Short mmCIF file of C-alpha atoms in Angstrom, two decimals:
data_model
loop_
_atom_site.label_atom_id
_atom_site.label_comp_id
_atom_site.label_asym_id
_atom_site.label_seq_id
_atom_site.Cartn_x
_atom_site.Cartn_y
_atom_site.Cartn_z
CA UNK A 1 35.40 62.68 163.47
CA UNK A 2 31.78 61.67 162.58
CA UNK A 3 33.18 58.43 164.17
CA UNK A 4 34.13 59.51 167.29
CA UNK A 5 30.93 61.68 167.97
CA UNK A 6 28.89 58.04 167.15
CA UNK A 7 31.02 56.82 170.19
CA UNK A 8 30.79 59.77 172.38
CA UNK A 9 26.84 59.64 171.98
CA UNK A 10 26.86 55.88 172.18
CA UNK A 11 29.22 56.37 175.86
CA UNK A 12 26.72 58.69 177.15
CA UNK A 13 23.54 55.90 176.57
CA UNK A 14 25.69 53.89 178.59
CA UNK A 15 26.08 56.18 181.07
CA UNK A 16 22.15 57.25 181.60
CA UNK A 17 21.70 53.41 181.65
CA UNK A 18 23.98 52.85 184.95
CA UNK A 19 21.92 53.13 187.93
CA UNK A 20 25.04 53.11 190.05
CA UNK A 21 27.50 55.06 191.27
CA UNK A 22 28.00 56.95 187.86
CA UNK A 23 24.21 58.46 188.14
CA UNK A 24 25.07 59.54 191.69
CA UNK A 25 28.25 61.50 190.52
CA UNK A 26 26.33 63.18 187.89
CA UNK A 27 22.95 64.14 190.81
CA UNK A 28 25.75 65.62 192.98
CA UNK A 29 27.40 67.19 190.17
CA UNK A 30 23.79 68.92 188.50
CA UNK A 31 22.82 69.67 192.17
CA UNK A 32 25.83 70.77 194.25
CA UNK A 33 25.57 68.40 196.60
CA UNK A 34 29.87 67.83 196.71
CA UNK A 35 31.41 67.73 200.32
CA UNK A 36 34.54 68.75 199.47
CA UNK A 37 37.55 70.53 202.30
CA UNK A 38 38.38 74.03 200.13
CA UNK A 39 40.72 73.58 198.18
CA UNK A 40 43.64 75.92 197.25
CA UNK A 41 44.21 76.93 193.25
CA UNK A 42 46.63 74.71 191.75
CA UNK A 43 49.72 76.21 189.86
CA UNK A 44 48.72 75.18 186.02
CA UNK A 45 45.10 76.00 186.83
CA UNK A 46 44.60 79.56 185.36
CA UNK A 47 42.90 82.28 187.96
CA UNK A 48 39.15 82.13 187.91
CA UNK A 49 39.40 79.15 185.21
CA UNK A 50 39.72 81.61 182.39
CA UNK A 51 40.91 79.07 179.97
CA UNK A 52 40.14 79.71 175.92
CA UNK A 53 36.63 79.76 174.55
CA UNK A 54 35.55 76.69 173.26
CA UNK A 55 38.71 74.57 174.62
CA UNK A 56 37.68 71.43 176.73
CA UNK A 57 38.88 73.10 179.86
CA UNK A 58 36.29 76.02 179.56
CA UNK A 59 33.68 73.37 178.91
CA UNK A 60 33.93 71.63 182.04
CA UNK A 61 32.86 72.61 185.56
CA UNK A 62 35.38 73.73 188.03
CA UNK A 63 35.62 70.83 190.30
CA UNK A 64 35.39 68.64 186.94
CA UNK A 65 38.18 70.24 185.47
CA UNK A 66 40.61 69.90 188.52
CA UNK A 67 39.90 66.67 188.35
CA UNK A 68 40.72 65.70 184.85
CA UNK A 69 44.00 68.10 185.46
CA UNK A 70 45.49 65.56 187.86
CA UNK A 71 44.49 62.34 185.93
CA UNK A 72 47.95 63.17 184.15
CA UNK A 73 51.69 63.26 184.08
CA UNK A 74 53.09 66.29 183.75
CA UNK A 75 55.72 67.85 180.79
CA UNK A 76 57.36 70.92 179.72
CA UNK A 77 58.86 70.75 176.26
CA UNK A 78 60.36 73.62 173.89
CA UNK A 79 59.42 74.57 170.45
CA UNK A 80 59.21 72.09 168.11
CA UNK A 81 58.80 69.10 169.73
CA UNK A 82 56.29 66.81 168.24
CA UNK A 83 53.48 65.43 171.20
CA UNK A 84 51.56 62.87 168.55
CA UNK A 85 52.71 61.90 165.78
CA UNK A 86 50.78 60.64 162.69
CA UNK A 87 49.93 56.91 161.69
CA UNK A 88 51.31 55.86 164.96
CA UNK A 89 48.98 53.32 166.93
CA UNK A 90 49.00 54.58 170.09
CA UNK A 91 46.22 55.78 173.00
CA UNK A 92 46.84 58.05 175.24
CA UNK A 93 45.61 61.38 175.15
CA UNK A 94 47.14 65.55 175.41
CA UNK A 95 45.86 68.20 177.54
CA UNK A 96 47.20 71.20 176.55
CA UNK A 97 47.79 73.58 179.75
CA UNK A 98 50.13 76.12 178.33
CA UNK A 99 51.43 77.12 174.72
CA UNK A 100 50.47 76.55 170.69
CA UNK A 101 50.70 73.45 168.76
CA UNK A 102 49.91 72.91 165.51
CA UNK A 103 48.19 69.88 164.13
CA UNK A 104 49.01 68.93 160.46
CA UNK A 105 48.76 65.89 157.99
CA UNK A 106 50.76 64.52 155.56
CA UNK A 107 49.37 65.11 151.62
CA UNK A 108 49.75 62.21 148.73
CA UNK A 109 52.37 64.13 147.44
CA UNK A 110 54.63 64.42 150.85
CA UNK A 111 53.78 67.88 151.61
CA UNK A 112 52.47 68.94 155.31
CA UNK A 113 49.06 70.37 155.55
CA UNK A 114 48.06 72.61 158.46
CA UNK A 115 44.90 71.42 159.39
CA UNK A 116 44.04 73.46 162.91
CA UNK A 117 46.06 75.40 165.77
CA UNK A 118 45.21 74.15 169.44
CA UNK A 119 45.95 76.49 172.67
CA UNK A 120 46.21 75.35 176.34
CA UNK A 121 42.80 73.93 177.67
CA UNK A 122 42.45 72.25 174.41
CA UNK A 123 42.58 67.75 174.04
CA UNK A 124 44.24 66.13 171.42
CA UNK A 125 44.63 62.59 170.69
CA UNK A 126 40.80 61.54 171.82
CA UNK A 127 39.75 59.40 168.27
CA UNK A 128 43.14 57.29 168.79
CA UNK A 129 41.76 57.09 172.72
CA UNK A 130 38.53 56.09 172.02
CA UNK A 131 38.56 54.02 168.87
CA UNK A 132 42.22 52.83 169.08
CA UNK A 133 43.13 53.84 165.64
CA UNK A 134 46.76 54.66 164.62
CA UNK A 135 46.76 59.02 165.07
CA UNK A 136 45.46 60.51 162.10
CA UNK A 137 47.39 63.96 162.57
CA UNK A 138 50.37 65.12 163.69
CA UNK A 139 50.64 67.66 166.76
CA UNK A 140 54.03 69.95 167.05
CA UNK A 141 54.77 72.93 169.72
CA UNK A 142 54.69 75.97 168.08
CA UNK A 143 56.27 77.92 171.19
CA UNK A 144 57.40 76.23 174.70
CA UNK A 145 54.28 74.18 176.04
CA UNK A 146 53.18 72.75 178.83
CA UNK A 147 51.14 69.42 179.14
CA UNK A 148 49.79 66.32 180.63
CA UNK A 149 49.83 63.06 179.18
CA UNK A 150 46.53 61.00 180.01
CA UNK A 151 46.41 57.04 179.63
CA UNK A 152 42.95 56.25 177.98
CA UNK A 153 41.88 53.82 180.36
CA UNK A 154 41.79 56.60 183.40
CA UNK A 155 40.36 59.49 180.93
CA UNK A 156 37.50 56.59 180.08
CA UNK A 157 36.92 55.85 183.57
CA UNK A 158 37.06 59.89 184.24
CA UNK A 159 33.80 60.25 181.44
CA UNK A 160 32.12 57.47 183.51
CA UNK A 161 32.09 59.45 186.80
CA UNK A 162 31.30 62.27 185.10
CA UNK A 163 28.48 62.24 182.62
CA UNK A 164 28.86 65.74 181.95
CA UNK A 165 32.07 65.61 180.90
CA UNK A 166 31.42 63.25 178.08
CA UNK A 167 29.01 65.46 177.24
CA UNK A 168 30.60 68.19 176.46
CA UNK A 169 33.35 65.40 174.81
CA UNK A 170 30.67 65.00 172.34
CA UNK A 171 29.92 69.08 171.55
CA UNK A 172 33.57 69.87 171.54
CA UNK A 173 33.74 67.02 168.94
CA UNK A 174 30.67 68.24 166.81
CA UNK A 175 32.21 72.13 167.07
CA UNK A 176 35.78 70.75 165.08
CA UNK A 177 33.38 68.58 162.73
CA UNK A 178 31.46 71.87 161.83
CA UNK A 179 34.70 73.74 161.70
CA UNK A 180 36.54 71.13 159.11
CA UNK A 181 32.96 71.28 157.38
CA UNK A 182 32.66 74.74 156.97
CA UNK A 183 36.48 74.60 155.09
CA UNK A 184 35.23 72.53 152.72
CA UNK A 185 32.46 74.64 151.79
CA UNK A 186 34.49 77.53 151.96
CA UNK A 187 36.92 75.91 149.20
CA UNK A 188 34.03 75.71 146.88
CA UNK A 189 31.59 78.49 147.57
CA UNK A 190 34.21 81.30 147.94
CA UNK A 191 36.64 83.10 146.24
CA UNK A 192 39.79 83.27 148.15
CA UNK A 193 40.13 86.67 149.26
CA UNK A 194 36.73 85.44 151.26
CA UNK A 195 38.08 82.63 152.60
CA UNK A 196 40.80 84.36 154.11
CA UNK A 197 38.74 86.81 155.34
CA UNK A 198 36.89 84.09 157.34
CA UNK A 199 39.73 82.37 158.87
CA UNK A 200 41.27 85.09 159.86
CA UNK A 201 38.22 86.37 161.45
CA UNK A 202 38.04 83.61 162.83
CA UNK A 203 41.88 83.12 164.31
CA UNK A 204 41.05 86.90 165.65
CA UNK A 205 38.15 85.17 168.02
CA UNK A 206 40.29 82.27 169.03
CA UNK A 207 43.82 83.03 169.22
CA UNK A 208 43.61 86.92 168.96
CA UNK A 209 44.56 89.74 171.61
CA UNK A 210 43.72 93.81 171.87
CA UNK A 211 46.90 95.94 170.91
CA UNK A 212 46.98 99.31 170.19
CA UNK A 213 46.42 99.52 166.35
CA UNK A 214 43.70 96.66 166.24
CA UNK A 215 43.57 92.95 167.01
CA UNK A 216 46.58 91.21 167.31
CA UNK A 217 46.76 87.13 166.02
CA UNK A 218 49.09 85.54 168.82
CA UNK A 219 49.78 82.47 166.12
CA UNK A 220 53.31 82.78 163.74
CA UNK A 221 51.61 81.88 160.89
CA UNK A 222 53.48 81.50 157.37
CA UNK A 223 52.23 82.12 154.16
CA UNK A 224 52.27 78.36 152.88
CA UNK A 225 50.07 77.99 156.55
CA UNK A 226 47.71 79.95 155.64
CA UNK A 227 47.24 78.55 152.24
CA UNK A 228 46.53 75.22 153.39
CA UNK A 229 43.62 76.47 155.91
CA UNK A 230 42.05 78.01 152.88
CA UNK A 231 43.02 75.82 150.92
CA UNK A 232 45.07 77.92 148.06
CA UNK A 233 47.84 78.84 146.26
CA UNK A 234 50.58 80.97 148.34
CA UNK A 235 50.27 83.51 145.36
CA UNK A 236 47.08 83.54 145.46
CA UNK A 237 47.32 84.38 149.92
CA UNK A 238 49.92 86.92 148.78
CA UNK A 239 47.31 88.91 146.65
CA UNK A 240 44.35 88.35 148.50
CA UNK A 241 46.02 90.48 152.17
CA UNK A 242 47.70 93.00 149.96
CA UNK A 243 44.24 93.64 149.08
CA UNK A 244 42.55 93.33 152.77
CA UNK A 245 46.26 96.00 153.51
CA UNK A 246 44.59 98.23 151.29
CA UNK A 247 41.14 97.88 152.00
CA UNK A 248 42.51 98.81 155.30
CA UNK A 249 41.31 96.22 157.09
CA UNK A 250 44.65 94.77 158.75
CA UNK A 251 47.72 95.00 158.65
CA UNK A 252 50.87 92.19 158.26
CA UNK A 253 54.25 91.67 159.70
CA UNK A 254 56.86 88.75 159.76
CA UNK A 255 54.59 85.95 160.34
CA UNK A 256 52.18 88.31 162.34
CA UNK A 257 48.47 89.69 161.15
CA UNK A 258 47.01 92.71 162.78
CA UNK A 259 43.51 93.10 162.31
CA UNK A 260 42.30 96.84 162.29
CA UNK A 261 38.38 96.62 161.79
CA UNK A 262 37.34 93.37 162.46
CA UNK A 263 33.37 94.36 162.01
CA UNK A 264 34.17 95.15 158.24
CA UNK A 265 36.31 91.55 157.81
CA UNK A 266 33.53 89.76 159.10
CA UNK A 267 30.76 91.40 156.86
CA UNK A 268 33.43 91.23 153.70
CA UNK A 269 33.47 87.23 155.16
CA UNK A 270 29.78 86.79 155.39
CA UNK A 271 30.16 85.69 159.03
CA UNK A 272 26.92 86.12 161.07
CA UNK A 273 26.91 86.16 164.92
CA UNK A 274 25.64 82.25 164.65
CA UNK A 275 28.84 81.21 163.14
CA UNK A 276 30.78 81.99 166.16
#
């Protein structure tokens, strides 16, 4: 990922040095100066743009982000289905509108490793777009999903017009590097009851929802998932929330985690406000 920031970084010192009609895009975009009809909310686009925090979609401006919404083709696929797969060489790129994937890699030993969840308003498949190397992950539905399917050559030409875009490219891309950074050091500065305090802190921000009795995680994680975000044994998972049960700080059902005092998992996580 280091990589692909390099690139991002290296795209935007091309773009300040264009004195044409890529500098112009980005003066009308800073200063409002579009002439644009109205234009009426289109069907996929959420009301008010209240995408995810953090997702790509958020990032962008409104008129930015309709934009990059109809550089695709469109698909609806079930449960399941695999969108990229791993050690394929191929370019194109994901935007997730609806739905959870999951994106995992294959160990030495043949077992899968869940490496991150994406949500809709999240990109996938932009190192293979930009530095045409086979896909280092796999991405697979959790749920029914809806998506768009981007060909690198228009998504490169979209960044071009719009030097703010590949901007935020870049931060998106330095937010997952700090997140896969901060695993590692959680594997060797923390016990594991810790580190599963911190991811699933951290899943509450992200993917969680209000519900009567606390915080409710909208992912179906397993057991064996969880383990390979913190990077332990399943036993080891299994011990660690029958203690944060009777600490009473959430609760767990079939593939579901309730958090019931999120302030107190945080501080027993040693998450400050900055790591958000």
């Amino acid at each position: 990922m280091a990589v692909l920031v390099l690139i991002a970084v290296r795209l935007l010192v091309e773009l300040a040095a264009d004195t044409g009609a890529s500098r112009s895009a980005h003066e009308r975009l800073r200063f409002g100066g579009w002439r644009r009809r109205p234009q009426m909310r289109r069907p996929h686009e959420p009301s008010g743009g209240d995408w995810p925090y953090g997702t790509f979609l958020q990032r962008l401006a409104p008129p930015v982000r309709m934009t990059l919404l109809g550089l695709g083709v469109r698909r609806q696929v079930p449960a399941g289905q695999i969108v990229i797969h791993e050690g394929i060489r191929e370019s194109h790129l994901v935007l997730l509108e609806e739905g959870l994937t999951k994106i995992t890699a294959t160990l030495p030993d043949g077992r899968s490793a869940l490496l991150s969840l994406r949500v809709g308003g999240d990109l996938v498949g932009e190192m293979s777009a930009l530095n045409d190397e086979p896909r280092s992950a796999t991405v697979t539905t959790c749920g029914p999903a809806k998506y768009s399917v981007i060909q690198p050559d228009r998504f490169k030409r979209f960044l071009k017009e719009h030097p703010d875009a590949a901007l935020e490219l870049a931060a998106m891309v330095s937010d997952r590097l700090r997140w896969s950074n901060r695993r590692r050091i959680d594997f060797t500065s923390y016990p594991v009851k810790l580190r599963v305090a911190r991811v699933v802190a951290e899943l509450c921000r992200t993917h969680g929802r209000q519900g009567p009795d606390g915080i409710i995680i909208d992912v179906r994680l397993t057991q064996p998932d969880l383990a390979t975000i913190c990077g332990a044994s399943e036993t080891s998972i299994q011990k660690a929330l029958r203690e944060l049960r009777t600490d009473g700080l959430v609760d767990t059902d079939y593939r579901r985690i309730t958090v019931r005092d999120l302030p107190s998992l945080r501080k027993l996580g040693k998450l400050e406000s900055s790591d958000d």
